[in-house]
Coordinates of C-alpha atoms in Angstrom, one line a residue:
Chain A
X236 CA 0.0 0.0 0.0
X237 CA 1.5 3.3 -1.1
X238 CA 1.5 6.3 1.2
X239 CA -0.1 8.2 -1.6
X240 CA -3.1 5.8 -1.7
X241 CA -3.5 6.1 2.1
X242 CA -3.3 9.9 1.8
X243 CA -6.1 9.8 -0.8
X244 CA -8.2 7.7 1.5
X245 CA -7.7 10.2 4.3
X246 CA -8.7 13.0 2.0
X247 CA -11.9 11.1 1.2
X248 CA -12.6 10.7 4.9
X249 CA -11.9 14.4 5.6
X250 CA -14.0 15.5 2.6
X251 CA -17.0 13.4 3.5
X252 CA -17.0 14.4 7.1
X253 CA -16.5 18.1 6.4
X254 CA -19.2 18.1 3.7
X255 CA -21.8 16.5 5.9
X256 CA -24.1 19.2 7.4
X257 CA -24.6 17.0 10.5
X258 CA -20.9 17.4 11.3
X259 CA -20.3 20.5 13.4
X260 CA -17.7 23.0 12.2
X261 CA -15.5 22.4 15.2
X262 CA -15.4 18.7 14.4
X263 CA -14.7 19.4 10.8
X264 CA -11.7 21.4 12.0
X265 CA -10.5 18.4 14.1
X266 CA -10.7 16.3 11.0
X267 CA -8.7 18.8 9.1
X268 CA -6.1 19.0 11.8
X269 CA -5.8 15.2 12.0
X270 CA -5.6 15.0 8.2
X271 CA -2.8 17.5 8.3
X272 CA -0.9 15.6 10.9
X273 CA -1.2 12.4 9.0
X274 CA 0.0 14.2 5.8
X275 CA 3.1 15.2 7.7
X276 CA 3.6 11.6 8.9
X277 CA 3.3 10.3 5.4
X278 CA 5.6 13.0 4.0
X279 CA 8.2 12.1 6.6
X280 CA 7.9 8.4 5.6
X281 CA 8.2 9.1 1.9
X282 CA 11.2 11.4 2.3
X283 CA 13.1 9.4 4.8
X284 CA 16.4 8.3 3.5
X285 CA 17.5 6.4 6.5
X286 CA 14.3 4.5 7.1
X287 CA 14.3 5.8 10.7
X288 CA 11.0 7.6 10.3
X289 CA 8.4 5.0 10.1
X290 CA 4.6 4.9 9.8
X291 CA 3.0 3.6 13.0
X292 CA -0.4 1.9 12.5
X293 CA -1.0 2.5 16.2
X294 CA -0.5 6.3 15.8
X295 CA -2.7 6.5 12.8
X296 CA -5.4 4.4 14.3
X297 CA -5.3 6.5 17.5
X298 CA -5.6 9.7 15.5
X299 CA -8.7 8.4 13.7
X300 CA -10.0 7.2 17.0
X301 CA -9.7 10.8 18.2
X302 CA -12.0 11.9 15.4
X303 CA -14.5 9.3 16.3
X304 CA -14.5 10.3 19.9
X305 CA -15.0 14.0 18.9
X306 CA -17.9 13.0 16.8
X307 CA -19.5 10.9 19.5
X308 CA -19.5 13.9 21.8
X309 CA -21.7 16.0 19.6
X310 CA -25.2 15.8 21.1
X311 CA -26.9 16.8 17.8
X312 CA -25.9 13.7 15.9
X313 CA -28.7 11.2 15.3
X314 CA -28.7 8.0 17.3
X315 CA -28.1 5.7 14.4
X316 CA -24.9 7.6 13.6
X317 CA -23.8 7.5 17.2
X318 CA -24.4 3.7 17.3
X319 CA -22.3 3.4 14.1
X320 CA -19.5 5.5 15.6
X321 CA -19.6 3.3 18.7
X322 CA -19.2 0.2 16.6
X323 CA -16.3 1.7 14.7
X324 CA -14.7 2.7 18.0
X325 CA -15.0 -0.9 19.2
X326 CA -13.7 -2.2 15.8
X327 CA -10.6 0.1 16.2
X328 CA -10.0 -1.2 19.7
X329 CA -10.3 -4.8 18.6
X330 CA -7.9 -4.2 15.7
X331 CA -5.4 -2.6 18.0
X332 CA -5.6 -5.4 20.5
X333 CA -5.2 -8.0 17.7
X334 CA -2.3 -6.1 16.2
X335 CA -0.5 -5.9 19.5
X336 CA -1.0 -9.6 20.2
X337 CA 0.0 -10.6 16.7
X338 CA 3.2 -8.6 16.9
X339 CA 4.2 -10.6 19.9
X340 CA 3.0 -14.1 19.4
X341 CA 2.0 -16.0 16.3
X342 CA -0.8 -18.5 16.8
X343 CA -2.4 -19.6 13.5
X344 CA -5.1 -21.4 15.4
X345 CA -6.7 -18.0 16.0
X346 CA -7.3 -17.4 12.3
X347 CA -10.4 -18.8 10.6
X348 CA -12.5 -18.3 7.6
X349 CA -15.3 -15.7 7.6
X350 CA -18.7 -16.3 6.2
X351 CA -20.0 -13.7 3.7
X352 CA -22.7 -11.3 4.6
X353 CA -26.2 -12.1 3.2
Chain B
X55 CA -29.5 6.3 8.3
X56 CA -28.1 7.0 4.8
X57 CA -26.2 9.9 6.2
X58 CA -24.8 7.7 8.9
X59 CA -23.7 5.2 6.3
X60 CA -22.1 8.0 4.1
X61 CA -20.0 9.0 7.1
X62 CA -19.3 5.5 8.5
X63 CA -18.3 3.6 5.4
X64 CA -15.3 5.9 4.6
X65 CA -14.3 5.4 8.2
X66 CA -14.5 1.7 7.8
X67 CA -12.4 1.8 4.7
X68 CA -9.8 3.9 6.6
X69 CA -9.8 1.6 9.6
X70 CA -9.3 -1.4 7.4
X71 CA -6.6 0.3 5.4
X72 CA -4.7 1.3 8.5
X73 CA -4.9 -2.0 10.3
X74 CA -4.1 -4.1 7.3
X75 CA -1.9 -2.1 5.1
X76 CA 0.6 -0.3 7.2
X77 CA 3.0 -2.8 8.6
X78 CA 6.2 -1.0 7.8
X79 CA 7.9 -2.0 11.0
X80 CA 11.4 -3.4 10.5
X81 CA 12.1 -7.0 10.8
X82 CA 13.8 -7.4 14.2
X83 CA 13.0 -10.4 16.3
X84 CA 10.7 -13.0 14.9
X85 CA 7.7 -13.4 17.3
X86 CA 7.2 -16.7 19.1
X87 CA 5.4 -19.2 17.1
X88 CA 6.5 -17.9 13.7
X89 CA 8.7 -19.9 11.4
X90 CA 10.2 -16.7 9.9
X91 CA 9.5 -13.0 9.5
X92 CA 7.3 -13.6 6.4
X93 CA 5.2 -16.0 8.4
X94 CA 4.9 -13.5 11.2
X95 CA 3.9 -10.6 8.9
X96 CA 1.3 -12.7 7.1
X97 CA -0.2 -13.7 10.4
X98 CA -0.2 -10.1 11.7
X99 CA -1.9 -8.8 8.5
X100 CA -4.6 -11.5 8.6
X101 CA -5.1 -11.2 12.3
X102 CA -5.8 -7.5 12.1
X103 CA -8.0 -7.9 9.0
X104 CA -9.9 -10.7 10.7
X105 CA -10.6 -8.5 13.7
X106 CA -11.7 -5.5 11.7
X107 CA -13.8 -7.5 9.2
X108 CA -15.6 -9.4 11.9
X109 CA -16.6 -6.3 13.8
X110 CA -17.9 -4.7 10.7
X111 CA -19.7 -7.9 9.7
X112 CA -21.3 -8.1 13.1
X113 CA -22.8 -4.7 12.5
X114 CA -24.0 -5.7 9.0
X115 CA -25.6 -8.8 10.4
X116 CA -27.2 -6.9 13.1
X117 CA -28.4 -4.3 10.5
X118 CA -26.7 -1.5 12.3
X119 CA -25.2 -0.9 8.8
X120 CA -27.3 -1.4 5.7
X121 CA -25.1 -2.0 2.6
X122 CA -26.3 -1.5 -0.9
X123 CA -26.0 -4.5 -3.2
X124 CA -22.9 -3.2 -4.8
X125 CA -21.3 -2.4 -1.4
X126 CA -22.3 -5.9 -0.2
X127 CA -20.7 -7.5 -3.2
X128 CA -17.4 -5.6 -2.6
X129 CA -17.4 -6.4 1.1
X130 CA -18.1 -10.1 0.3
X131 CA -15.2 -10.0 -2.2
X132 CA -13.0 -8.7 0.5
X133 CA -14.1 -11.6 2.8
X134 CA -13.6 -14.1 0.0
X135 CA -10.1 -12.9 -0.6
X136 CA -9.3 -12.8 3.1
X137 CA -10.4 -16.4 3.2
X138 CA -8.1 -17.3 0.3
X139 CA -5.2 -15.6 2.0
X140 CA -6.0 -17.2 5.3
X141 CA -5.9 -20.7 3.7
X142 CA -2.7 -19.9 1.9
X143 CA -1.1 -18.6 5.2
X144 CA -2.2 -21.7 7.1
X145 CA -0.7 -23.9 4.4
X146 CA 2.6 -21.9 4.4
X147 CA 2.8 -22.1 8.2
X148 CA 1.9 -25.8 8.3
X149 CA 4.8 -26.5 5.9
X150 CA 7.0 -25.5 8.8
X151 CA 10.4 -25.1 7.3
X152 CA 10.0 -21.7 5.7
X153 CA 11.1 -23.1 2.3
X154 CA 7.6 -23.1 0.7
X155 CA 6.8 -20.8 -2.2
X156 CA 5.8 -17.4 -0.9
X157 CA 4.3 -16.2 -4.1
X158 CA 0.8 -17.6 -3.6
X159 CA 0.4 -16.1 -0.2
X160 CA 2.0 -12.8 -1.2
X161 CA -0.5 -12.5 -4.1
X162 CA -3.4 -13.4 -1.8
X163 CA -2.4 -10.8 0.8
X164 CA -2.0 -8.1 -1.9
X165 CA -5.4 -9.0 -3.2
X166 CA -6.9 -8.4 0.3
X167 CA -5.2 -5.0 0.4
X168 CA -6.4 -4.2 -3.2
X169 CA -10.0 -5.1 -2.1
X170 CA -9.8 -2.5 0.7
X171 CA -8.7 0.1 -1.9
X172 CA -11.7 -1.0 -4.1
X173 CA -14.0 -0.4 -1.2
X174 CA -12.7 3.1 -0.7
X175 CA -13.0 3.8 -4.5
X176 CA -16.5 2.6 -4.5
X177 CA -17.4 4.7 -1.6
X178 CA -15.8 7.8 -3.2
X179 CA -17.7 7.2 -6.3
X180 CA -21.0 6.9 -4.4
X181 CA -20.3 10.1 -2.5
X182 CA -19.4 12.0 -5.7
X183 CA -22.6 10.8 -7.5
X184 CA -24.7 11.8 -4.5
X185 CA -23.1 15.3 -4.4
X186 CA -23.8 15.7 -8.1
X187 CA -27.3 14.6 -7.8
X188 CA -27.9 17.0 -4.9
X189 CA -26.4 19.9 -6.7
X190 CA -28.5 19.2 -9.7
X191 CA -31.7 18.8 -7.7
X192 CA -32.0 15.2 -8.7
X193 CA -32.5 12.6 -6.1

């Protein structure tokens, strides 16, 4: 996955969030700030000659988690959206836990096939 | 609900992208249980993907998220390719000596990552179409 592709995805995220009238201006600003920080991270990654500056999934996920937390604190958002954001928050947590465990111990018995959605 | 989906699906794509596609950490010590670094990296990618896909699938099954037919097809394609990669990884790991061909598993893992990119592209297209329709007064 190229950093440019990831950057484009973040742009999509920022654009969708900022364009949605249900998202308060302040949260839109948070999204912009996070997007800017991520852009710097990716830029450092791409320009690093020594390889010492590396992209951390944990940092990126935490930043996106911050956006989700900010959205969840808006009392004007509809319940269904809040529920979805809650789920995404949990999905992020699960992914982070899985990533940490997987970086320490390899146990292929934890992997299994997933049934398609109907 | 549609607005919630418009906001949530890009987030899903980003989450999947981040947890699956960003393992740039240098190879240092091979984790316990791995036969080599390639085996460990494949496991980590699939472990992260499995966690994220299962959480999203749970919401789809519970109808917290309603996917369009096209979105469902793409999500199922991602699951299908995850399953292919998972089977290839299990076979590579079971071989045990690290001498097995890595090309099949590498291709399968890349396909999973490509699927995630396809999800984001599809979402971007849907968002663009919706903005165009709104601007033109067409629903």
